[in-house]
Amino acid sequence: MKKNIMFALMFACMCTLSACGKNISGMSVNQGTVNEDTSEDNVQTDLQNGYTAGTESAEVPAPEVTEIPAEDIQADTVPEAPVEDTATPSVIDYTPSTAKAGTPASTAVLPADAPTPDDYNYGAPPVVYDIPGIKYIDNVLIANKSYSLPADFYPELDSTCLNQFYKLQNDASAEGLDIYLSSGFRSYETQDYIYNDYVAQDGQEVADTYSARPGHSEHQSGLAIDVNQIDDTFIGTPEAVWLEAHCWEYGFILRYPQSKQDITGYKYESWHIRYVGTDMSYKIHSKALEMGDPYLTLEEYFGIDSYYH
């Protein structure tokens, strides 16, 4: 009898709990699946796992996806404001090209005494960059008042140019002379700062006689070097005399010779040399001797002008 009464009481309790659908801790019960955390993340997890409120666990079919062509996709978010990069600009990876851009105006031929690649003084031609916005004539980069360089052109100082300068420097030192590099590569931004500072100091008309506008400076080409004192105090020094007489032997030319301001657009700069490689420097020197002119400019050699158009 006691056993029957106890069995009846246990059966009644089980029915009551089943009808309420709750246990004593208040947790939801759904066919044996218990979820105590109702945060959004967990709800989404449950849905991804096939659980739905008040129903059995079931596999949710993946929604049908229609592929949209990339060109038809439009961004619906507001782009972030650009962050100013204050770091030093990286060297742009331009692709060298051996194609000639332009036709040489000179008929000069390579002299018989020009150095060959096996000779100490030989200087290979500079790299030619196959990019728009750069003027080449016979593989010689032209940067003057008529022809400019792109603002993002950032080749740094050409390695062959620097090595040839070291040869020049060593040979001058052997003769008791001190020739050193004072200024090499300058970026568009640096030239812009320098030029505008000179304009503020002397006015644009005067500044244009000795300073290049940004984009027109040979220093941005990575092929120009200023030596020693970068002013008229260098004129006539033993180093300046030796440099003008011998720089062509190493692949350089005196870029802005005396009495050529109307041709180059700049005053005489005894400290500024430009690297073109020994093949070209020997040709230019040979042509100058033929014309009875010790210092032939690129403008004269190639028949081009130099003024701000």
Short mmCIF file of C-alpha atoms in Angstrom, two decimals:
data_model
loop_
_atom_site.label_atom_id
_atom_site.label_comp_id
_atom_site.label_asym_id
_atom_site.label_seq_id
_atom_site.Cartn_x
_atom_site.Cartn_y
_atom_site.Cartn_z
CA MET A 1 0.00 0.00 0.00
CA LYS A 2 2.75 2.43 0.97
CA LYS A 3 4.55 1.60 -2.25
CA ASN A 4 1.47 2.44 -4.33
CA ILE A 5 1.03 5.80 -2.58
CA MET A 6 4.69 6.76 -3.10
CA PHE A 7 4.50 5.82 -6.78
CA ALA A 8 1.39 7.97 -7.26
CA LEU A 9 3.03 10.99 -5.61
CA MET A 10 6.15 10.70 -7.79
CA PHE A 11 4.01 10.44 -10.97
CA ALA A 12 2.04 13.58 -10.02
CA CYS A 13 5.25 15.63 -9.48
CA MET A 14 6.66 14.63 -12.84
CA CYS A 15 3.47 15.67 -14.63
CA THR A 16 3.51 19.07 -12.90
CA LEU A 17 7.09 19.83 -13.93
CA SER A 18 6.46 18.76 -17.52
CA ALA A 19 3.41 21.01 -17.80
CA CYS A 20 5.29 24.11 -16.44
CA GLY A 21 8.18 23.73 -18.80
CA LYS A 22 10.59 25.23 -16.21
CA ASN A 23 13.02 23.84 -13.73
CA ILE A 24 13.78 25.37 -10.39
CA SER A 25 16.63 27.52 -11.72
CA GLY A 26 14.44 29.22 -14.36
CA MET A 27 16.38 27.89 -17.40
CA SER A 28 14.50 27.28 -20.65
CA VAL A 29 14.09 23.64 -21.58
CA ASN A 30 13.58 22.70 -25.21
CA GLN A 31 13.74 19.01 -25.89
CA GLY A 32 16.86 18.59 -23.79
CA THR A 33 18.63 21.69 -25.20
CA VAL A 34 19.52 24.21 -22.47
CA ASN A 35 20.73 27.77 -23.22
CA GLU A 36 21.45 29.92 -20.21
CA ASP A 37 23.15 32.83 -22.08
CA THR A 38 20.80 34.91 -24.25
CA SER A 39 23.36 37.49 -25.42
CA GLU A 40 23.28 38.41 -29.13
CA ASP A 41 26.54 36.56 -29.87
CA ASN A 42 25.31 33.36 -28.38
CA VAL A 43 21.91 33.66 -30.03
CA GLN A 44 23.63 33.97 -33.39
CA THR A 45 25.81 30.99 -32.53
CA ASP A 46 22.81 28.94 -31.69
CA LEU A 47 21.07 29.87 -34.91
CA GLN A 48 24.16 28.94 -36.88
CA ASN A 49 24.20 25.60 -35.07
CA GLY A 50 20.58 24.94 -36.02
CA TYR A 51 18.78 25.87 -32.81
CA THR A 52 15.56 27.89 -32.85
CA ALA A 53 13.48 29.03 -29.91
CA GLY A 54 10.74 26.61 -28.93
CA THR A 55 11.56 24.06 -31.65
CA GLU A 56 13.72 21.05 -32.09
CA SER A 57 17.33 21.29 -33.17
CA ALA A 58 17.28 21.26 -36.97
CA GLU A 59 19.68 21.91 -39.78
CA VAL A 60 19.15 25.35 -41.30
CA PRO A 61 19.63 25.33 -45.07
CA ALA A 62 22.29 27.72 -46.39
CA PRO A 63 20.80 30.76 -48.15
CA GLU A 64 21.11 30.93 -51.91
CA VAL A 65 23.89 33.35 -52.96
CA THR A 66 23.82 35.18 -56.26
CA GLU A 67 27.25 36.21 -57.52
CA ILE A 68 27.47 39.90 -58.40
CA PRO A 69 30.08 41.12 -60.90
CA ALA A 70 32.88 43.10 -59.21
CA GLU A 71 32.25 46.12 -61.39
CA ASP A 72 28.64 46.34 -60.17
CA ILE A 73 29.59 46.42 -56.49
CA GLN A 74 29.50 49.86 -54.91
CA ALA A 75 30.82 50.69 -51.51
CA ASP A 76 28.15 51.80 -49.07
CA THR A 77 30.48 52.90 -46.32
CA VAL A 78 32.11 56.27 -45.78
CA PRO A 79 35.85 56.02 -46.59
CA GLU A 80 38.28 56.84 -43.83
CA ALA A 81 40.10 60.14 -44.01
CA PRO A 82 43.61 59.71 -45.47
CA VAL A 83 46.42 59.67 -42.95
CA GLU A 84 49.30 61.98 -43.78
CA ASP A 85 52.53 60.08 -44.24
CA THR A 86 55.34 62.01 -42.63
CA ALA A 87 57.94 59.33 -43.24
CA THR A 88 60.68 59.66 -45.82
CA PRO A 89 59.25 58.76 -49.26
CA SER A 90 60.11 55.30 -50.48
CA VAL A 91 62.07 54.72 -53.55
CA ILE A 92 59.66 54.11 -56.41
CA ASP A 93 60.26 50.81 -58.18
CA TYR A 94 60.46 51.96 -61.79
CA THR A 95 61.13 49.45 -64.53
CA PRO A 96 64.36 50.10 -66.43
CA SER A 97 64.20 50.17 -70.21
CA THR A 98 66.84 50.09 -72.90
CA ALA A 99 64.59 51.76 -75.45
CA LYS A 100 65.78 55.13 -76.72
CA ALA A 101 63.39 58.00 -76.14
CA GLY A 102 64.26 60.84 -78.46
CA THR A 103 66.68 61.47 -81.30
CA PRO A 104 70.18 62.77 -80.67
CA ALA A 105 70.87 66.13 -82.23
CA SER A 106 74.61 65.56 -82.32
CA THR A 107 76.59 63.51 -84.82
CA ALA A 108 79.57 63.08 -82.46
CA VAL A 109 81.09 59.61 -82.36
CA LEU A 110 82.81 57.90 -79.47
CA PRO A 111 86.50 58.86 -79.48
CA ALA A 112 89.04 56.10 -79.90
CA ASP A 113 90.59 56.87 -76.52
CA ALA A 114 87.29 56.51 -74.63
CA PRO A 115 87.52 53.96 -71.79
CA THR A 116 86.07 50.48 -72.27
CA PRO A 117 84.23 48.50 -69.58
CA ASP A 118 87.56 46.93 -68.56
CA ASP A 119 89.19 50.29 -67.85
CA TYR A 120 89.37 51.88 -64.41
CA ASN A 121 87.73 55.16 -65.41
CA TYR A 122 84.85 53.57 -67.33
CA GLY A 123 81.44 54.66 -66.13
CA ALA A 124 78.36 52.83 -67.39
CA PRO A 125 75.40 54.87 -68.68
CA PRO A 126 72.76 55.66 -66.06
CA VAL A 127 69.59 53.58 -65.82
CA VAL A 128 66.82 54.62 -68.21
CA TYR A 129 63.34 54.64 -66.64
CA ASP A 130 60.49 53.67 -68.93
CA ILE A 131 57.81 55.89 -67.41
CA PRO A 132 55.76 58.78 -68.77
CA GLY A 133 56.70 62.34 -68.02
CA ILE A 134 60.48 61.98 -68.38
CA LYS A 135 62.37 63.35 -71.37
CA TYR A 136 65.26 61.35 -72.80
CA ILE A 137 67.47 62.10 -75.76
CA ASP A 138 69.88 59.34 -76.76
CA ASN A 139 69.21 57.77 -73.35
CA VAL A 140 70.27 60.96 -71.56
CA LEU A 141 67.70 62.23 -69.08
CA ILE A 142 66.88 65.91 -69.62
CA ALA A 143 65.86 68.03 -66.63
CA ASN A 144 65.97 71.76 -67.27
CA LYS A 145 63.56 74.68 -67.46
CA SER A 146 61.85 73.25 -70.52
CA TYR A 147 61.59 69.64 -69.35
CA SER A 148 60.43 68.63 -65.89
CA LEU A 149 60.32 65.47 -63.79
CA PRO A 150 57.18 63.99 -62.18
CA ALA A 151 56.65 64.99 -58.56
CA ASP A 152 56.76 61.36 -57.42
CA PHE A 153 60.00 60.55 -59.25
CA TYR A 154 62.29 59.49 -56.39
CA PRO A 155 65.29 57.49 -57.65
CA GLU A 156 67.80 58.69 -55.01
CA LEU A 157 71.44 59.21 -56.01
CA ASP A 158 72.42 56.88 -58.85
CA SER A 159 74.89 54.26 -57.56
CA THR A 160 77.09 54.36 -60.67
CA CYS A 161 77.21 58.14 -60.49
CA LEU A 162 78.34 57.92 -56.86
CA ASN A 163 81.00 55.28 -57.60
CA GLN A 164 82.41 57.38 -60.41
CA PHE A 165 82.51 60.39 -58.11
CA TYR A 166 84.56 58.37 -55.63
CA LYS A 167 87.09 57.61 -58.39
CA LEU A 168 87.23 61.31 -59.26
CA GLN A 169 87.62 62.21 -55.59
CA ASN A 170 90.43 59.71 -55.03
CA ASP A 171 92.40 60.87 -58.07
CA ALA A 172 92.02 64.50 -57.04
CA SER A 173 93.17 63.60 -53.53
CA ALA A 174 96.29 61.97 -54.99
CA GLU A 175 97.14 65.42 -56.36
CA GLY A 176 96.63 67.07 -52.98
CA LEU A 177 93.12 68.34 -53.69
CA ASP A 178 90.05 68.01 -51.48
CA ILE A 179 86.85 67.50 -53.45
CA TYR A 180 83.86 66.30 -51.46
CA LEU A 181 80.15 65.79 -52.03
CA SER A 182 78.00 68.52 -50.52
CA SER A 183 74.63 67.85 -52.16
CA GLY A 184 73.35 64.93 -54.19
CA PHE A 185 69.76 63.78 -54.63
CA ARG A 186 66.94 66.13 -53.71
CA SER A 187 63.27 65.22 -53.83
CA TYR A 188 60.54 67.32 -55.44
CA GLU A 189 59.33 68.35 -51.98
CA THR A 190 62.80 69.42 -50.84
CA GLN A 191 63.36 71.44 -53.99
CA ASP A 192 59.98 73.08 -53.55
CA TYR A 193 61.00 74.21 -50.06
CA ILE A 194 64.43 75.45 -51.20
CA TYR A 195 63.11 77.30 -54.24
CA ASN A 196 60.30 79.07 -52.39
CA ASP A 197 62.72 80.11 -49.66
CA TYR A 198 64.92 81.76 -52.29
CA VAL A 199 61.89 83.42 -53.88
CA ALA A 200 60.92 84.87 -50.51
CA GLN A 201 64.48 86.09 -50.08
CA ASP A 202 65.32 87.49 -53.53
CA GLY A 203 62.10 87.47 -55.54
CA GLN A 204 61.18 84.98 -58.27
CA GLU A 205 63.00 86.67 -61.14
CA VAL A 206 66.36 86.54 -59.35
CA ALA A 207 65.74 83.12 -57.79
CA ASP A 208 65.10 81.67 -61.24
CA THR A 209 68.68 82.52 -62.26
CA TYR A 210 70.24 80.20 -59.71
CA SER A 211 67.56 77.87 -58.33
CA ALA A 212 65.33 75.43 -60.20
CA ARG A 213 61.61 75.31 -59.69
CA PRO A 214 60.34 72.03 -58.20
CA GLY A 215 60.33 69.30 -60.84
CA HIS A 216 62.97 71.06 -62.94
CA SER A 217 66.01 70.37 -60.78
CA GLU A 218 68.71 67.99 -61.98
CA HIS A 219 69.21 66.94 -58.38
CA GLN A 220 65.83 65.18 -58.49
CA SER A 221 67.19 63.01 -61.32
CA GLY A 222 69.73 61.46 -58.94
CA LEU A 223 72.49 62.28 -61.46
CA ALA A 224 73.75 65.65 -60.20
CA ILE A 225 76.32 66.42 -57.52
CA ASP A 226 77.30 69.72 -55.91
CA VAL A 227 80.79 69.73 -54.44
CA ASN A 228 82.53 71.72 -51.71
CA GLN A 229 81.25 75.27 -51.19
CA ILE A 230 77.97 75.66 -53.05
CA ASP A 231 78.52 79.31 -53.90
CA ASP A 232 80.82 81.61 -55.84
CA THR A 233 83.64 81.22 -53.33
CA PHE A 234 84.45 77.90 -54.99
CA ILE A 235 85.14 79.59 -58.34
CA GLY A 236 88.83 79.66 -59.24
CA THR A 237 89.97 77.37 -56.42
CA PRO A 238 92.46 74.61 -57.35
CA GLU A 239 89.65 72.08 -56.82
CA ALA A 240 87.29 73.97 -59.15
CA VAL A 241 89.95 74.28 -61.87
CA TRP A 242 90.81 70.57 -61.66
CA LEU A 243 87.12 69.56 -61.63
CA GLU A 244 86.33 71.50 -64.79
CA ALA A 245 89.38 70.09 -66.57
CA HIS A 246 88.93 66.43 -65.59
CA CYS A 247 85.31 65.62 -64.63
CA TRP A 248 84.51 64.39 -68.15
CA GLU A 249 87.11 61.63 -67.75
CA TYR A 250 84.85 60.03 -65.13
CA GLY A 251 81.53 60.42 -66.95
CA PHE A 252 80.56 63.91 -65.72
CA ILE A 253 80.11 67.25 -67.44
CA LEU A 254 80.20 70.75 -65.98
CA ARG A 255 76.48 71.39 -66.28
CA TYR A 256 76.33 75.19 -66.02
CA PRO A 257 79.54 76.63 -67.53
CA GLN A 258 80.57 80.26 -67.51
CA SER A 259 78.96 82.58 -70.10
CA LYS A 260 76.22 80.02 -70.90
CA GLN A 261 73.39 81.43 -68.77
CA ASP A 262 71.32 82.39 -71.83
CA ILE A 263 71.56 78.76 -72.97
CA THR A 264 71.13 76.79 -69.74
CA GLY A 265 68.94 79.31 -67.95
CA TYR A 266 71.24 79.35 -64.90
CA LYS A 267 74.26 81.32 -63.76
CA TYR A 268 77.74 79.84 -63.75
CA GLU A 269 78.04 77.03 -61.19
CA SER A 270 81.59 75.75 -60.87
CA TRP A 271 80.47 73.25 -58.22
CA HIS A 272 77.66 71.48 -60.13
CA ILE A 273 78.52 68.38 -62.19
CA ARG A 274 76.13 66.06 -63.99
CA TYR A 275 76.67 62.35 -64.61
CA VAL A 276 76.01 61.02 -68.14
CA GLY A 277 78.42 58.04 -68.31
CA THR A 278 81.85 58.03 -69.94
CA ASP A 279 80.56 57.12 -73.42
CA MET A 280 78.49 60.30 -73.51
CA SER A 281 80.92 62.54 -71.62
CA TYR A 282 83.70 61.63 -74.08
CA LYS A 283 81.40 62.36 -77.02
CA ILE A 284 80.41 65.74 -75.59
CA HIS A 285 84.03 66.62 -74.80
CA SER A 286 85.12 65.58 -78.29
CA LYS A 287 82.37 67.66 -79.88
CA ALA A 288 83.34 70.65 -77.74
CA LEU A 289 86.95 70.44 -78.88
CA GLU A 290 85.77 70.18 -82.46
CA MET A 291 83.78 73.40 -81.98
CA GLY A 292 86.57 75.13 -80.07
CA ASP A 293 84.44 75.34 -76.94
CA PRO A 294 85.79 73.73 -73.75
CA TYR A 295 82.42 73.29 -72.07
CA LEU A 296 79.52 72.16 -74.23
CA THR A 297 76.12 72.06 -72.53
CA LEU A 298 73.41 69.45 -73.03
CA GLU A 299 71.25 72.13 -74.61
CA GLU A 300 73.93 72.83 -77.22
CA TYR A 301 74.84 69.19 -77.77
CA PHE A 302 71.25 68.05 -78.32
CA GLY A 303 69.87 71.26 -79.83
CA ILE A 304 67.21 71.90 -77.16
CA ASP A 305 66.13 74.96 -75.20
CA SER A 306 65.81 75.72 -71.50
CA TYR A 307 63.17 78.20 -70.42
CA TYR A 308 59.89 77.99 -68.50
CA HIS A 309 57.18 77.55 -71.09
#
